[in-house]
């Protein structure tokens, strides 16, 4: 599942396990999680509430000590480190949170400068670095504004600049756009992609939003009950209609329940002989089966055209014949309610 041969990995997590003891009862928050993130890639971590996402991020940044397993950053297993060595390893990570949590009493520039003050940078060096970072996140003209004078998206940009201040190799983003509206989300995702392209930084992004994964991730891991349920390149998992990620990342807008027979089909699988909505309708019509599309989600993701559609049959008695035809065309039909 995990390509262990990757020497170029910015981050390699191996068999990570975390057991909590909560008043006599034990909770396995992480159960043998492995993942490899090559340098300069954007890796999405998705999963329901309680799947272990926050625990994973806390183990990565050294805030939580795992019960077993390794977190290898730039060739070094940081789970074995203590004291100053651990603090130094933690500086390899920049963390972006759901809410930027900026200090109201400080200007945008002074918020970005904070980690540099803590790290002991002198003022001249700090000022130059802060100016560079605010420029990088598109806020050069807002340096002297206080958080209250900035929009949610601008505050998040300041949070990103602060996370980048000390030059981390890996940016960990914990639900970075969950508190933002759709258009601001788009601009923050574009910024993260641009940072990756310009700085070559590696990004791990925890999210419950399918659109975040669709728009910027190169690879994705689905966690469930602390374990890896599915993992792979985005283009591969999304094109495979048998994966849970396919369903979660290409949500189908369900129409109101109707009386007609309906079949759900998946577009974009490499083995499919039909790749368009029109093609599906024509395939059925050629066999004398009349149908229409009741709902569809079709998108180009990771350079691949993928989608799901709900085909409504004019005559319910043709359902089995239609299912067979669609099956033969590798469209993975399922009879829908
Ligand atoms: N300090 C702790 N002590 C005991 N149990 C914990 C602790 N932290 C997390 N857990 C448990 O570990 C499991 C994973 O929790 P975690 O917060 O990592 O999930 P999550 O995927 O981040 O969820 P959410 O999306 O709701 O934040 C849960 O069952 C949780 O109750």
XYZ file of C-alpha atoms and ligand atoms in Angstrom:
368
model
C 0.000 0.000 0.000
C 2.773 2.398 0.973
C 5.749 2.904 -1.323
C 8.463 2.344 1.243
C 11.255 2.754 -1.269
C 10.727 6.483 -1.506
C 13.991 8.074 -0.369
C 12.667 11.381 -1.583
C 9.887 11.321 1.013
C 9.543 14.517 3.010
C 7.496 12.550 5.510
C 7.226 8.830 6.158
C 4.827 7.547 8.789
C 5.231 3.871 9.602
C 2.826 1.738 11.626
C 1.863 4.620 13.852
C -0.228 3.543 16.829
C -1.585 5.651 19.641
C -3.477 4.182 22.556
C -5.092 6.472 25.109
C -5.927 5.341 28.606
C -9.078 7.114 29.620
C -10.161 6.207 33.154
C -9.341 2.532 32.884
C -10.693 2.132 29.339
C -8.254 2.158 26.437
C -8.966 3.891 23.125
C -6.900 3.039 20.050
C -6.954 6.417 18.326
C -4.366 5.319 15.716
C -3.975 1.713 14.679
C -0.940 1.053 12.466
C -1.173 4.092 10.182
C 1.429 4.309 7.406
C 1.818 6.952 4.762
C 4.551 8.390 2.567
C 4.489 11.967 1.342
C 7.083 12.779 -1.324
C 8.694 16.224 -1.241
C 6.537 18.941 -2.797
C 3.337 16.932 -2.771
C -0.029 17.834 -1.279
C -1.488 14.915 0.693
C -5.053 14.972 1.970
C -6.182 13.121 5.104
C -9.919 12.549 5.274
C -12.184 10.617 7.603
C -15.236 10.950 9.767
C -15.229 12.556 13.176
C -13.253 10.367 15.586
C -11.286 8.671 12.777
C -7.993 9.802 14.315
C -7.083 12.823 12.167
C -6.274 15.193 15.024
C -4.323 12.526 16.880
C -2.293 11.885 13.717
C -1.445 15.577 13.348
C -0.504 15.813 17.031
C 1.795 12.790 16.673
C 3.371 14.324 13.560
C 4.183 17.581 15.281
C 5.492 15.842 18.392
C 2.715 17.217 20.622
C 1.603 13.659 21.302
C 4.009 10.765 21.753
C 2.837 7.717 19.775
C 2.553 4.351 21.530
C 4.398 2.667 18.632
C 5.576 3.408 15.123
C 7.780 5.973 13.406
C 7.452 9.497 12.055
C 10.427 10.010 9.772
C 11.140 13.565 8.644
C 14.113 14.138 6.373
C 15.446 10.708 7.296
C 15.115 11.158 11.085
C 12.585 9.349 13.306
C 11.299 12.203 15.458
C 9.407 9.920 17.858
C 12.713 9.027 19.522
C 13.763 12.629 20.141
C 13.601 14.537 23.414
C 14.231 18.084 24.618
C 16.065 20.471 22.305
C 16.351 17.840 19.544
C 12.567 17.417 19.548
C 12.028 21.189 19.535
C 14.365 21.486 16.544
C 12.514 18.692 14.715
C 9.182 20.396 15.407
C 10.445 23.487 13.587
C 10.425 21.412 10.401
C 6.625 21.673 10.564
C 4.478 24.753 10.127
C 0.895 24.349 11.302
C -2.175 26.098 9.905
C -5.358 25.756 11.966
C -9.045 26.140 11.160
C -9.055 29.531 12.883
C -5.923 31.619 12.536
C -6.086 32.487 16.280
C -4.198 35.739 15.769
C -3.407 38.014 18.702
C -5.782 40.988 18.496
C -3.317 43.287 20.216
C -0.739 42.746 17.486
C -0.662 43.896 13.871
C -0.603 41.365 11.033
C 3.162 41.900 10.744
C 3.712 41.394 14.478
C 1.626 38.206 14.462
C 3.805 36.792 11.689
C 6.907 37.903 13.588
C 5.918 36.112 16.806
C 7.520 32.701 16.099
C 10.674 34.506 14.946
C 10.822 36.478 18.202
C 10.490 33.224 20.124
C 13.243 31.689 18.006
C 15.487 34.656 18.872
C 15.806 36.363 15.478
C 17.029 39.976 15.710
C 14.671 42.761 14.651
C 16.246 43.646 11.319
C 16.193 40.031 10.164
C 12.653 39.592 11.465
C 11.364 42.675 9.679
C 12.862 41.571 6.373
C 11.435 38.056 6.732
C 7.960 39.301 7.715
C 7.827 41.673 4.729
C 8.799 38.806 2.431
C 6.125 36.511 3.936
C 3.301 39.053 3.815
C 4.179 39.685 0.189
C 4.123 35.944 -0.465
C 0.566 35.617 0.897
C -0.654 38.770 -0.892
C -0.967 41.010 2.165
C 1.974 43.405 1.775
C -0.388 46.378 2.085
C -2.041 45.074 5.266
C 1.051 44.713 7.446
C -0.073 47.348 9.973
C -3.712 46.191 10.192
C -4.945 44.456 13.312
C -6.836 41.157 12.956
C -10.185 42.903 13.533
C -9.576 44.934 10.371
C -9.017 41.828 8.246
C -11.522 39.429 6.641
C -11.562 35.751 7.623
C -9.630 34.845 4.489
C -7.035 37.556 5.135
C -6.633 36.380 8.725
C -6.037 32.867 7.435
C -3.368 34.263 5.063
C -1.649 35.823 8.078
C -1.912 32.416 9.811
C -0.256 30.777 6.808
C 2.518 33.406 6.738
C 3.100 32.795 10.478
C 3.271 29.027 9.888
C 5.886 29.598 7.170
C 7.926 32.111 9.170
C 10.730 29.854 10.356
C 11.043 28.109 6.971
C 9.416 24.716 7.673
C 9.744 21.871 5.180
C 6.220 20.596 5.807
C 3.038 22.596 6.168
C 0.384 20.770 8.199
C -3.053 22.220 7.620
C -5.822 21.194 10.025
C -9.185 22.012 8.405
C -7.727 25.258 6.997
C -10.839 26.299 5.067
C -13.672 24.895 7.190
C -14.526 28.315 8.611
C -14.444 30.082 5.234
C -17.041 30.628 2.502
C -16.676 28.950 -0.887
C -14.907 31.734 -2.758
C -12.483 32.448 0.104
C -11.832 28.702 0.332
C -10.915 28.752 -3.362
C -8.420 31.568 -2.886
C -6.791 29.913 0.162
C -6.454 26.628 -1.753
C -4.942 28.508 -4.691
C -2.466 30.094 -2.260
C -1.473 26.716 -0.806
C -0.920 25.342 -4.297
C 1.137 28.395 -5.238
C 3.272 28.026 -2.093
C 3.937 24.426 -2.996
C 4.876 25.415 -6.538
C 7.069 28.367 -5.533
C 8.686 27.082 -2.355
C 8.590 23.349 -3.073
C 7.041 22.891 0.371
C 5.275 19.636 1.259
C 1.671 19.980 2.436
C -0.433 17.625 4.556
C -4.011 18.766 4.736
C -6.692 17.408 7.047
C -10.165 18.116 5.799
C -13.739 16.932 5.791
C -14.472 18.864 2.579
C -14.382 16.738 -0.601
C -13.797 19.890 -2.681
C -10.476 20.529 -0.919
C -9.192 17.096 -1.890
C -10.545 17.372 -5.424
C -8.983 20.761 -5.987
C -5.470 20.498 -4.606
C -4.435 17.056 -3.416
C -1.993 14.829 -5.280
C -2.696 11.859 -3.019
C -5.187 11.032 -0.321
C -5.566 8.811 2.745
C -8.948 7.850 4.149
C -8.824 7.081 7.873
C -11.505 5.093 9.679
C -11.381 3.998 13.337
C -7.725 4.999 13.499
C -6.636 2.857 10.538
C -5.975 3.515 6.852
C -9.097 2.436 4.945
C -7.959 3.600 1.511
C -4.916 5.391 0.181
C -3.517 6.349 -3.193
C -2.924 8.877 -5.925
C -5.985 11.066 -6.307
C -6.376 10.229 -10.008
C -6.371 6.502 -9.241
C -8.740 6.413 -6.267
C -11.182 8.749 -7.897
C -11.365 6.769 -11.139
C -12.111 3.538 -9.298
C -15.847 3.379 -8.646
C -15.393 0.587 -6.128
C -13.572 2.839 -3.644
C -15.247 4.687 -0.802
C -13.215 7.728 -1.739
C -14.779 7.720 -5.198
C -18.196 8.088 -3.586
C -17.098 10.618 -1.023
C -15.180 12.785 -3.460
C -17.786 12.732 -6.225
C -21.017 13.294 -4.333
C -24.140 12.757 -6.393
C -26.935 15.232 -5.906
C -29.794 12.874 -5.172
C -33.113 13.794 -6.781
C -36.357 13.335 -4.874
C -37.374 9.669 -4.714
C -39.407 8.857 -7.799
C -41.422 5.944 -9.129
C -39.062 5.165 -12.016
C -36.335 2.531 -12.092
C -32.941 4.078 -11.532
C -29.381 2.870 -12.001
C -26.327 4.607 -10.676
C -23.246 4.419 -12.916
C -19.648 5.629 -12.650
C -17.781 7.430 -15.424
C -14.014 7.598 -15.770
C -12.814 4.103 -14.909
C -9.838 3.305 -17.170
C -11.549 0.090 -18.360
C -14.866 1.749 -19.285
C -15.776 1.638 -22.951
C -18.084 4.653 -22.587
C -16.887 7.940 -21.107
C -19.678 10.478 -21.511
C -23.283 10.991 -20.395
C -24.420 10.984 -24.040
C -22.511 7.749 -24.568
C -24.383 6.049 -21.715
C -27.782 7.116 -23.057
C -26.808 6.034 -26.612
C -25.554 2.650 -25.373
C -28.981 1.923 -23.890
C -30.947 3.414 -26.793
C -29.079 1.193 -29.287
C -30.611 -1.753 -27.449
C -34.078 -0.208 -27.440
C -33.940 1.044 -23.846
C -35.162 4.608 -23.349
C -33.569 6.493 -20.472
C -32.816 9.931 -19.097
C -30.325 11.331 -16.602
C -31.929 12.263 -13.267
C -28.738 13.544 -11.623
C -25.061 13.764 -12.518
C -21.736 14.971 -11.153
C -19.012 15.078 -13.779
C -15.685 16.794 -13.158
C -12.100 16.786 -14.321
C -10.031 15.767 -11.311
C -6.279 15.156 -11.385
C -6.492 15.445 -15.180
C -9.119 12.718 -15.447
C -12.756 13.103 -16.384
C -14.732 11.278 -13.719
C -18.290 11.293 -12.534
C -21.355 9.556 -11.274
C -24.804 9.634 -12.773
C -28.235 8.431 -11.976
C -29.930 6.996 -15.068
C -33.716 6.808 -15.025
C -35.345 4.120 -17.182
C -38.622 4.826 -18.957
C -39.691 1.199 -18.492
C -38.857 -0.606 -15.228
C -38.967 -4.004 -16.957
C -35.752 -3.094 -18.837
C -33.769 -2.709 -15.587
C -31.932 -6.040 -15.693
C -31.091 -5.714 -19.398
C -29.828 -2.164 -18.834
C -27.767 -3.247 -15.832
C -26.097 -5.967 -17.911
C -25.251 -3.584 -20.757
C -23.802 -1.034 -18.361
C -21.874 -3.755 -16.542
C -20.348 -4.972 -19.821
C -19.279 -1.401 -20.576
C -17.509 -1.392 -17.173
C -19.689 1.430 -15.885
C -20.243 -0.259 -12.510
C -24.041 0.033 -12.424
C -25.971 -0.279 -9.182
C -29.717 -0.400 -8.984
C -30.705 2.680 -6.976
C -33.745 3.232 -4.827
N -6.546 12.609 24.933
C -7.408 11.625 24.638
N -7.806 10.735 25.568
C -8.647 9.732 25.285
N -9.161 9.506 24.053
C -8.820 10.365 23.066
C -7.932 11.461 23.298
N -7.775 12.135 22.137
C -8.526 11.492 21.210
N -9.157 10.435 21.760
C -10.034 9.478 21.064
O -9.348 8.998 19.929
C -10.217 8.845 18.808
C -9.728 9.688 17.649
O -9.880 11.072 17.968
P -9.401 12.259 17.027
O -9.698 13.534 17.750
O -8.005 12.029 16.611
O -10.378 12.099 15.769
P -10.657 13.123 14.573
O -10.688 12.318 13.328
O -9.676 14.248 14.628
O -12.104 13.676 14.897
P -12.726 15.144 14.610
O -12.885 15.241 13.117
O -14.037 15.102 15.335
O -11.763 16.142 15.173
C -11.595 9.237 19.332
O -12.255 8.056 19.719
C -11.288 10.100 20.535
O -12.353 10.045 21.461
